[in-house]
Amino acid sequence: MLHPKPLIPWPAARDAFYRQAPVAAPQTPILPAQQQAMLQALWFLAQHQLAVSALGLAARQQAPGRYMPPVPPATKLPGYQSLRIVYNNDPHEKFKALPYLVSAFSELSRQGDAAGRDVLRLNSGDNNVGKEPHEWALNVRLMNLIRYHAVTMGNHELDLGSPFYAGGLAQAEFPTVVSNFKIPPGSELHKRVREGKVLTAPQILRDKQGVYGLIGVTTPELKKVVSNKAKMQGETVQSFAETVENVKAQVAWLQSMGINKILVLSHLGYDLDQKLARTVPGLDVIVGGHSHDVIEGITPGANYLQTPTGEPVLIVQGGKNAQYMGVADVLFDPQGRVIPQQNRLISTYILPPNAQATQMRDEVLGKPQKIAEILTPYDCNDNQYHADPVAQFTADTLCAATGADIAFVRSSEIRSNIDQGVFTDHDIKELMPFKDPIVRVKYTGTEILDSLNRSAQGLAKHEAHPGMLHPSGLAFTLNRQTGKVQQAYVFNKTSRQWEQLNPTKTYTVALGEFSVSNKEFPAFSRPERVEWNSGQPMQAFFALGLKQAGAPHQPIRFQDDGRLQIVSQPPANAFAAKL
């Protein structure tokens, strides 16, 4: 079951891709001591007709594919070692995808092993999402089928609270490596430490050709991004500066043991991964997560960097929501320096789902039941800083059902795509997995504007957090350059007219309780002002909206109505006139 019959790739797409001319790499300094070794390695690769660029460093400018790239054969150069890393990050408990991941991980690993390469299967966290312990336990059992060599902890593992997170790990057949998360004695997680299922020191792995050291780190933002209602047992996380010093110490320890091939499983995010690579000597590969970046290929100066002492470092990451998984093939020279050969992202759904994983999932969750027919497919990967018709649909339902003046849905509250066709009860749980109830709170116009500006900050800074606030009862324009609101209008339900947002007026707002109790939007962090708690999560309101729109008998179409505008220039009165 773990090794399904390989599916022959789409030869036309594959062949067209490899007929493209190589893309030259941006010129960045390369260690003089490496030049001869790299030329030897590239000559060897060329002898096997691999598609490499002029320096063997640049990525093909090609979107992630629905085919498996050819495997570079293991090198026969004296002192060199060949490694294949099969990885994913931030799957966010996508049970639909997990049986496919089992198949794809198995086949990509089998191909690497058949080519004579060492193989590591790695995961950079956020495997859980939401607060259902039985779903986390199922997730762990499915992850066991992937046979990860190691994972690290993301912030969403703690949606459960640390005791329930630890409870699920009791079934784990893989280690969780995390060094910058401090676990006190006597806690449930400390039991997993004693059992060797959670490692706070580096993991050492030996394969056919070499010995590898793995270091795990999680995001320093845990206090900000984990609900303060999640039960914890005194665990703390280090700051980024402390994490850097921690990693330096672990690298030094590994090197003292004679290990010079060092990988980091990181849930820091791409920006901090780049800082880590440029700050810590001795790193070779960072398998990243948290920021949901889709990093395809090898680009010097971006995901191929140098440490302070000049060693090359490769950073990889594969988006979010189990849309992709990745494979990185690298060489290590006799001094342990990494020479990347390829870094490819591949559709999770490239092979048929694993039958054992599918049966295991359905025994726990039940078989999917239809609740709607969808006419317009939806891609949640586009909702971070774009108008979002599904978020608008949901916010409209919140606004109407709660009687609020305004409703907000955060982009991070919508977690999966919607395919055209049948939409099931399983789909709605993956779409909106969080269980915090919808509440109604009073905010001033100034507080609403502050929160809108906070949500827009990432637009100008190209950051994933905190993401967009998608509204109902409100229309606004954002400036892409400044990352600020240019104009905002509220719909007056009495006069049926649009009015400018009044900074001194108080409005009732419906939104998820997480936004009220946490600090991602400081102006909204007013739990004492909650005037009504629905007791129902967002997915219940979305289901209500589907029924009100005629589901399951009437097909559903999601459409953007222009309530959110993103511009690059100063205000245009045309928008105000339109309202």
XYZ file of C-alpha atoms in Angstrom:
579
model
C 0.000 0.000 0.000
C 2.869 2.372 0.699
C 4.277 2.013 -2.802
C 1.437 2.382 -5.344
C 2.149 1.668 -8.976
C 3.761 4.774 -10.508
C 1.555 6.835 -12.765
C 3.325 7.653 -16.039
C 3.839 11.457 -16.163
C 2.203 13.587 -18.840
C 4.949 13.144 -21.485
C 3.871 16.057 -23.699
C 3.972 18.548 -20.843
C 7.211 17.099 -19.532
C 8.946 17.073 -22.901
C 7.807 20.603 -23.744
C 9.199 21.767 -20.425
C 12.617 20.209 -20.980
C 12.864 21.552 -24.519
C 12.963 25.110 -23.143
C 16.260 26.953 -23.264
C 18.057 27.135 -19.907
C 17.538 30.280 -17.850
C 20.831 31.842 -16.853
C 21.430 32.274 -13.134
C 21.835 35.742 -11.632
C 25.544 36.202 -11.012
C 26.475 36.013 -7.327
C 29.854 35.274 -5.792
C 30.744 31.572 -5.486
C 33.448 30.346 -3.172
C 36.699 29.891 -5.134
C 37.232 26.570 -3.379
C 33.905 25.372 -4.751
C 34.381 26.301 -8.369
C 36.276 23.213 -9.491
C 33.982 20.893 -7.521
C 30.880 22.546 -8.973
C 32.223 22.291 -12.522
C 32.971 18.617 -11.965
C 29.484 18.045 -10.574
C 27.800 19.951 -13.388
C 29.834 18.050 -16.005
C 28.667 14.825 -14.383
C 25.036 15.991 -14.432
C 25.295 17.038 -18.075
C 26.600 13.566 -18.944
C 23.256 12.246 -17.708
C 21.337 14.762 -19.853
C 19.781 16.554 -16.903
C 18.104 19.874 -17.524
C 20.405 22.239 -15.659
C 21.018 25.929 -16.175
C 24.274 27.567 -17.163
C 25.600 27.274 -13.604
C 23.303 24.549 -12.388
C 21.727 27.017 -9.964
C 18.805 28.813 -11.605
C 15.281 27.501 -11.662
C 13.296 26.999 -14.806
C 10.629 29.660 -14.958
C 7.813 27.170 -14.796
C 4.808 26.868 -12.514
C 4.591 23.876 -10.144
C 3.768 20.854 -12.246
C 1.478 17.883 -12.492
C 4.322 15.569 -13.404
C 7.304 14.116 -11.603
C 10.667 15.513 -12.677
C 13.454 13.111 -13.674
C 15.650 11.999 -10.790
C 19.342 12.948 -10.997
C 21.290 9.709 -10.523
C 23.515 9.439 -7.486
C 26.934 10.950 -8.110
C 30.018 8.764 -8.478
C 32.406 11.646 -7.843
C 34.841 10.698 -5.046
C 33.774 12.151 -1.703
C 30.440 13.481 -2.998
C 27.059 12.436 -1.611
C 23.599 12.633 -3.209
C 20.468 13.459 -1.212
C 16.814 13.718 -2.157
C 14.585 15.719 0.202
C 10.845 15.105 -0.162
C 9.009 17.792 1.787
C 5.795 19.630 2.517
C 4.597 22.313 4.907
C 1.392 23.880 6.215
C -1.085 21.236 4.996
C -3.553 22.492 7.642
C -5.222 19.125 8.190
C -6.548 18.700 4.668
C -8.026 15.227 4.983
C -9.021 15.212 1.323
C -5.360 15.601 0.356
C -3.678 13.316 2.887
C -4.290 9.992 1.049
C -2.796 11.602 -2.077
C 0.212 12.816 -0.072
C 0.834 9.260 1.151
C 1.020 8.057 -2.451
C 3.168 10.925 -3.725
C 5.663 10.839 -0.846
C 6.022 7.102 -1.300
C 6.652 7.257 -5.046
C 9.054 10.229 -4.939
C 11.004 8.489 -2.179
C 11.061 5.218 -4.126
C 12.413 6.990 -7.204
C 15.173 8.678 -5.203
C 16.140 5.425 -3.554
C 16.171 3.594 -6.912
C 18.536 6.266 -8.264
C 20.955 5.506 -5.440
C 20.325 8.690 -3.498
C 19.839 9.103 0.229
C 16.224 10.136 0.936
C 14.743 12.278 3.719
C 10.994 12.864 4.120
C 10.442 16.107 6.036
C 7.573 18.346 7.142
C 7.738 21.914 8.461
C 4.626 22.097 10.616
C 1.028 23.334 10.737
C -0.305 19.845 10.156
C -3.222 20.510 12.484
C -5.784 23.278 12.325
C -8.716 23.741 14.704
C -9.632 22.225 18.041
C -10.813 18.656 17.416
C -8.585 16.140 19.265
C -10.049 13.136 17.393
C -9.199 14.777 14.054
C -5.643 15.487 15.214
C -5.295 11.844 16.293
C -6.469 10.751 12.820
C -4.053 13.216 11.234
C -1.132 11.676 13.147
C -2.100 8.158 12.041
C -2.199 9.319 8.418
C 1.161 11.065 8.816
C 2.549 7.744 10.063
C 1.747 6.293 6.620
C 3.908 8.991 4.990
C 6.792 7.748 7.171
C 8.311 11.152 7.845
C 11.869 11.112 9.105
C 11.071 14.298 11.054
C 8.558 17.136 11.387
C 8.621 20.381 13.313
C 5.838 22.109 15.224
C 3.768 24.910 13.677
C 1.573 27.398 15.475
C -1.669 25.618 14.508
C -0.649 22.464 16.341
C -1.378 24.557 19.446
C -4.949 25.413 18.369
C -5.708 22.278 20.376
C -3.799 23.449 23.440
C -0.568 21.717 24.323
C -2.136 18.791 26.301
C -4.330 17.668 23.365
C -1.468 18.264 20.930
C 0.707 16.002 23.087
C -2.086 13.434 23.304
C -2.189 13.029 19.524
C 1.595 12.686 19.357
C 1.381 9.625 21.612
C 0.507 7.680 18.430
C 3.258 9.260 16.319
C 5.822 7.035 14.612
C 7.909 10.066 13.630
C 9.812 12.570 15.797
C 8.814 16.216 16.207
C 12.019 18.266 16.326
C 11.686 21.721 17.931
C 14.468 23.387 19.873
C 13.203 26.945 20.506
C 9.971 25.871 22.231
C 10.645 25.380 25.917
C 8.711 22.509 27.492
C 8.517 22.404 31.309
C 8.899 19.133 33.245
C 5.603 17.614 34.288
C 3.694 18.801 31.230
C 1.987 16.438 28.798
C 4.449 17.440 26.085
C 7.324 16.584 28.395
C 6.018 13.004 28.432
C 6.547 12.945 24.675
C 10.066 14.319 25.220
C 10.853 11.452 27.586
C 9.477 8.980 25.027
C 11.667 10.451 22.275
C 8.666 11.576 20.230
C 9.509 15.255 20.756
C 13.177 16.200 20.370
C 14.502 19.492 21.728
C 18.039 18.635 20.598
C 19.115 17.941 17.000
C 18.113 14.708 15.339
C 20.898 12.692 13.721
C 19.997 10.518 10.724
C 22.233 8.040 8.931
C 21.491 6.797 5.423
C 23.448 4.857 2.765
C 25.851 7.665 1.910
C 25.991 10.074 4.815
C 24.982 11.314 8.240
C 22.666 14.317 8.509
C 21.844 16.645 11.398
C 18.314 18.075 11.669
C 17.404 21.115 13.775
C 13.752 22.171 14.287
C 12.462 25.668 15.073
C 8.962 27.148 15.288
C 7.668 30.698 14.928
C 8.555 33.217 17.661
C 5.058 34.707 17.102
C 3.233 31.977 19.013
C 1.767 34.395 21.574
C 0.317 36.486 18.764
C -1.049 33.757 16.501
C -2.227 31.127 19.022
C -5.534 31.785 20.752
C -5.081 32.900 24.341
C -7.897 30.497 25.165
C -5.815 27.519 24.063
C -4.788 25.593 27.157
C -1.050 25.634 27.741
C 1.111 24.171 30.508
C 3.822 26.776 30.905
C 5.489 26.303 27.514
C 7.317 29.325 26.092
C 8.941 30.156 22.768
C 12.218 31.966 22.205
C 12.487 35.261 20.356
C 14.088 35.228 16.940
C 17.358 36.557 18.366
C 17.362 33.764 20.967
C 16.454 31.240 18.275
C 19.471 32.309 16.194
C 21.807 31.741 19.143
C 20.107 28.409 19.844
C 20.640 27.252 16.243
C 24.270 28.405 16.299
C 24.871 26.301 19.414
C 23.217 23.242 17.881
C 25.224 23.598 14.673
C 28.417 23.802 16.733
C 27.417 20.661 18.646
C 26.679 18.745 15.433
C 29.996 19.833 13.944
C 31.780 18.698 17.102
C 30.266 15.260 16.400
C 31.770 15.303 12.907
C 28.459 16.095 11.145
C 28.742 18.733 8.425
C 25.493 18.208 6.488
C 22.961 20.204 8.499
C 19.300 20.864 7.705
C 16.797 23.076 9.521
C 13.089 22.271 9.694
C 11.705 25.774 10.105
C 8.295 27.239 10.845
C 9.748 30.753 10.989
C 8.567 32.042 7.595
C 10.574 32.882 4.480
C 11.890 36.275 5.611
C 13.263 34.888 8.865
C 14.601 31.812 7.065
C 16.632 34.151 4.848
C 17.919 36.009 7.920
C 18.787 32.704 9.594
C 20.691 31.540 6.504
C 22.696 34.771 6.373
C 23.406 34.736 10.116
C 24.280 31.165 11.112
C 27.432 29.503 9.698
C 27.281 25.817 8.847
C 23.706 25.504 7.546
C 23.058 23.696 4.261
C 19.301 23.428 3.669
C 16.306 25.123 5.327
C 12.976 23.380 4.760
C 10.584 26.205 5.577
C 6.960 26.947 6.362
C 4.552 29.393 8.050
C 4.626 32.144 5.417
C 2.997 29.934 2.743
C 5.480 30.941 0.051
C 5.483 28.949 -3.167
C 9.234 28.651 -3.825
C 9.844 26.969 -7.138
C 13.390 26.368 -8.374
C 16.730 27.712 -7.193
C 17.365 31.459 -7.354
C 20.645 32.946 -6.092
C 20.005 35.878 -3.774
C 16.507 34.655 -2.922
C 16.360 31.004 -1.864
C 20.023 30.221 -2.560
C 22.132 32.284 -0.174
C 25.450 32.292 1.654
C 26.195 32.073 5.361
C 28.524 34.639 7.024
C 31.435 32.296 6.293
C 30.494 31.853 2.641
C 28.851 28.419 2.657
C 25.856 28.055 0.312
C 22.368 27.539 1.816
C 19.250 26.376 -0.041
C 15.773 27.385 1.237
C 12.677 25.482 0.092
C 8.972 25.865 0.861
C 5.789 24.591 -0.770
C 2.870 26.969 -0.222
C -0.058 25.904 1.954
C -3.133 23.706 2.282
C -1.485 20.621 0.744
C -1.758 22.115 -2.722
C 1.862 21.172 -3.427
C 4.641 19.012 -2.122
C 8.280 19.468 -3.002
C 11.375 17.537 -3.977
C 14.889 18.944 -3.688
C 17.822 16.990 -5.087
C 21.220 18.147 -3.851
C 24.846 17.066 -3.777
C 27.254 17.535 -0.900
C 30.919 18.039 -1.740
C 33.681 16.396 0.340
C 33.645 19.396 2.721
C 29.884 19.050 3.280
C 28.905 22.084 1.179
C 25.595 21.812 -0.619
C 25.277 21.962 -4.420
C 21.592 22.129 -5.448
C 20.529 20.218 -8.538
C 16.800 20.868 -8.604
C 13.953 22.099 -6.412
C 10.551 21.255 -7.847
C 7.026 21.667 -6.528
C 4.553 19.018 -7.611
C 0.782 18.817 -7.346
C -0.240 16.767 -4.329
C -2.833 15.046 -6.510
C -0.383 13.651 -9.064
C -1.057 9.992 -8.119
C -4.206 8.112 -7.086
C -4.942 8.268 -3.336
C -3.547 5.592 -1.073
C -6.326 3.072 -0.343
C -5.277 2.397 3.249
C -5.225 6.111 4.062
C -8.611 6.668 2.387
C -10.199 3.846 4.374
C -8.651 5.099 7.621
C -9.993 8.605 6.991
C -13.502 7.503 6.071
C -13.788 5.189 9.084
C -13.307 8.182 11.386
C -14.947 11.033 9.474
C -17.618 9.093 7.578
C -18.232 9.312 3.862
C -18.845 12.818 2.491
C -22.442 14.043 2.178
C -23.507 16.601 -0.437
C -24.737 19.953 0.858
C -24.459 22.147 -2.260
C -23.666 22.317 -5.963
C -21.041 24.967 -6.790
C -20.933 26.702 -10.170
C -17.830 28.860 -9.640
C -14.580 27.243 -8.449
C -12.693 29.154 -5.778
C -8.954 29.341 -5.013
C -8.236 30.339 -1.422
C -4.574 30.906 -2.277
C -5.616 34.141 -3.972
C -7.548 35.601 -1.036
C -4.724 37.011 1.071
C -4.705 40.460 -0.515
C -7.405 40.255 -3.157
C -11.163 40.608 -3.140
C -12.631 37.294 -2.031
C -16.139 36.320 -3.166
C -16.454 33.442 -0.673
C -15.409 35.690 2.222
C -17.904 38.308 1.000
C -20.666 35.708 0.795
C -19.877 34.573 4.343
C -19.618 38.119 5.717
C -23.000 38.985 4.191
C -24.545 36.013 5.999
C -22.911 37.064 9.284
C -24.134 40.626 8.898
C -27.716 39.602 8.139
C -27.959 36.809 10.720
C -26.486 38.824 13.608
C -28.117 42.164 12.852
C -24.719 43.878 12.868
C -23.880 47.046 10.941
C -20.655 45.505 9.629
C -19.178 41.995 9.491
C -15.619 40.871 8.859
C -14.108 37.583 7.691
C -10.325 37.309 7.935
C -8.566 35.795 4.932
C -6.887 33.281 7.256
C -10.294 31.954 8.349
C -10.850 30.425 4.904
C -8.494 27.508 4.445
C -9.205 25.498 1.308
C -10.286 25.689 -2.296
C -13.786 24.959 -3.559
C -14.058 22.848 -6.668
C -16.807 23.247 -9.204
C -19.477 20.639 -8.634
C -20.489 18.800 -5.486
C -19.640 20.502 -2.166
C -19.804 18.228 0.903
C -19.882 18.355 4.684
C -16.184 17.362 4.638
C -15.432 20.292 2.338
C -17.027 22.832 4.649
C -14.947 21.620 7.590
C -11.760 22.028 5.578
C -12.902 25.376 4.202
C -13.545 26.845 7.666
C -11.911 24.626 10.283
C -11.814 27.040 13.203
C -14.413 26.602 15.912
C -14.298 29.991 17.653
C -17.861 31.380 17.783
C -19.105 34.430 15.927
C -19.617 37.355 18.300
C -21.050 40.876 18.032
C -18.981 43.751 19.391
C -19.190 47.565 19.384
C -16.285 49.483 17.836
C -15.775 53.093 16.912
C -15.065 54.155 13.356
C -11.497 54.945 14.400
C -10.980 51.412 15.740
C -12.401 49.912 12.544
C -10.131 52.116 10.408
C -7.102 51.165 12.551
C -7.885 47.483 12.002
C -8.343 47.946 8.267
C -4.962 49.696 8.105
C -3.433 46.890 10.155
C -4.858 44.308 7.739
C -3.406 46.239 4.803
C 0.140 46.450 6.177
C 1.116 43.130 4.657
C -0.023 44.371 1.240
C 2.780 46.939 1.115
C 5.317 44.733 2.916
C 4.479 41.551 0.916
C 3.842 39.619 4.146
C 1.322 36.863 4.796
C 0.178 38.225 8.146
C -2.228 39.371 9.339
C -4.090 39.112 6.031
C -7.121 40.948 4.715
C -10.337 41.781 6.542
C -13.094 41.004 4.033
C -16.209 43.072 4.830
C -19.965 43.204 4.616
C -21.787 46.480 5.136
C -18.529 48.271 4.403
C -16.677 49.206 1.192
C -13.148 50.528 1.113
C -10.167 51.283 -1.080
C -6.594 50.279 -0.202
C -3.428 51.806 -1.572
C -0.963 49.093 -2.567
C 2.032 51.395 -2.173
C 1.270 52.798 1.280
C -0.598 49.792 2.684
C -3.322 52.122 4.032
C -7.023 52.741 3.553
C -7.725 55.655 1.227
C -11.489 55.793 1.763
C -14.128 53.761 3.558
C -17.926 53.809 3.371
C -20.573 52.151 5.545
C -24.004 51.109 4.310
C -26.740 52.753 6.378
C -29.494 50.122 6.675
C -32.089 52.736 7.586
C -31.514 55.235 4.789
C -30.272 52.541 2.382
C -27.412 54.860 1.472
C -23.606 54.641 1.623
C -21.992 57.038 4.097
C -18.379 57.796 4.943
C -17.048 55.821 7.915
C -17.461 58.183 10.876
C -14.419 58.035 13.222
C -16.497 59.014 16.289
C -19.561 56.868 15.614
C -20.018 53.450 17.242
C -20.878 50.503 14.995
C -21.885 46.929 15.810
C -19.511 44.430 14.196
C -19.852 40.649 13.762
C -16.634 38.652 13.592
C -14.890 35.576 14.971
C -14.051 35.566 18.670
C -10.360 34.912 17.905
C -10.057 38.431 16.458
C -11.525 39.859 19.663
C -9.437 37.883 22.128
C -6.036 37.991 20.381
C -3.597 40.713 19.402
C -3.341 40.358 15.614
C -5.684 43.356 15.351
C -4.996 45.378 18.530
C -7.919 47.772 18.009
C -10.305 44.783 17.855
C -8.846 43.179 20.998
C -11.741 44.211 23.269
C -13.251 41.026 24.736
C -15.004 43.035 27.461
C -17.178 44.685 24.779
C -18.749 41.491 23.434
C -22.511 42.085 23.599
C -23.657 38.815 22.049
C -22.091 35.418 21.468
C -23.727 33.191 18.871
C -22.110 30.014 20.184
C -21.757 28.938 16.544
C -18.605 28.823 14.398
C -18.273 30.473 11.006
C -18.883 27.225 9.128
C -22.423 27.112 10.583
C -23.142 30.574 9.188
C -21.663 29.629 5.816
C -23.942 26.573 5.705
C -26.872 28.858 6.570
C -25.913 31.166 3.711
C -25.819 28.227 1.292
C -29.329 27.172 2.341
C -30.648 30.722 2.041
C -29.175 30.865 -1.466
C -31.110 27.734 -2.391
C -28.692 24.864 -1.704
C -28.731 21.976 -2.277
C -31.384 22.390 -4.994
C -30.195 25.702 -6.442
C -26.576 25.850 -7.716
C -24.402 28.421 -5.943
C -22.350 31.081 -7.689
C -19.798 33.205 -5.778
C -19.150 36.672 -7.226
C -17.073 39.682 -6.212
C -19.190 42.855 -6.172
C -16.331 45.382 -5.940
C -16.661 46.276 -2.263
C -12.881 45.994 -1.845
C -10.680 47.966 -4.244
C -6.880 47.853 -4.287
C -5.187 50.680 -6.174
C -1.657 51.942 -6.726
C -2.499 55.611 -7.121
C -4.041 58.302 -4.859
C -7.836 58.435 -4.408
C -10.174 58.399 -7.305
C -13.502 60.090 -6.727
C -14.984 57.586 -9.146
C -15.163 55.001 -6.384
C -16.935 57.378 -4.009
C -19.305 58.418 -6.785
C -20.072 54.793 -7.517
C -21.084 54.243 -3.902
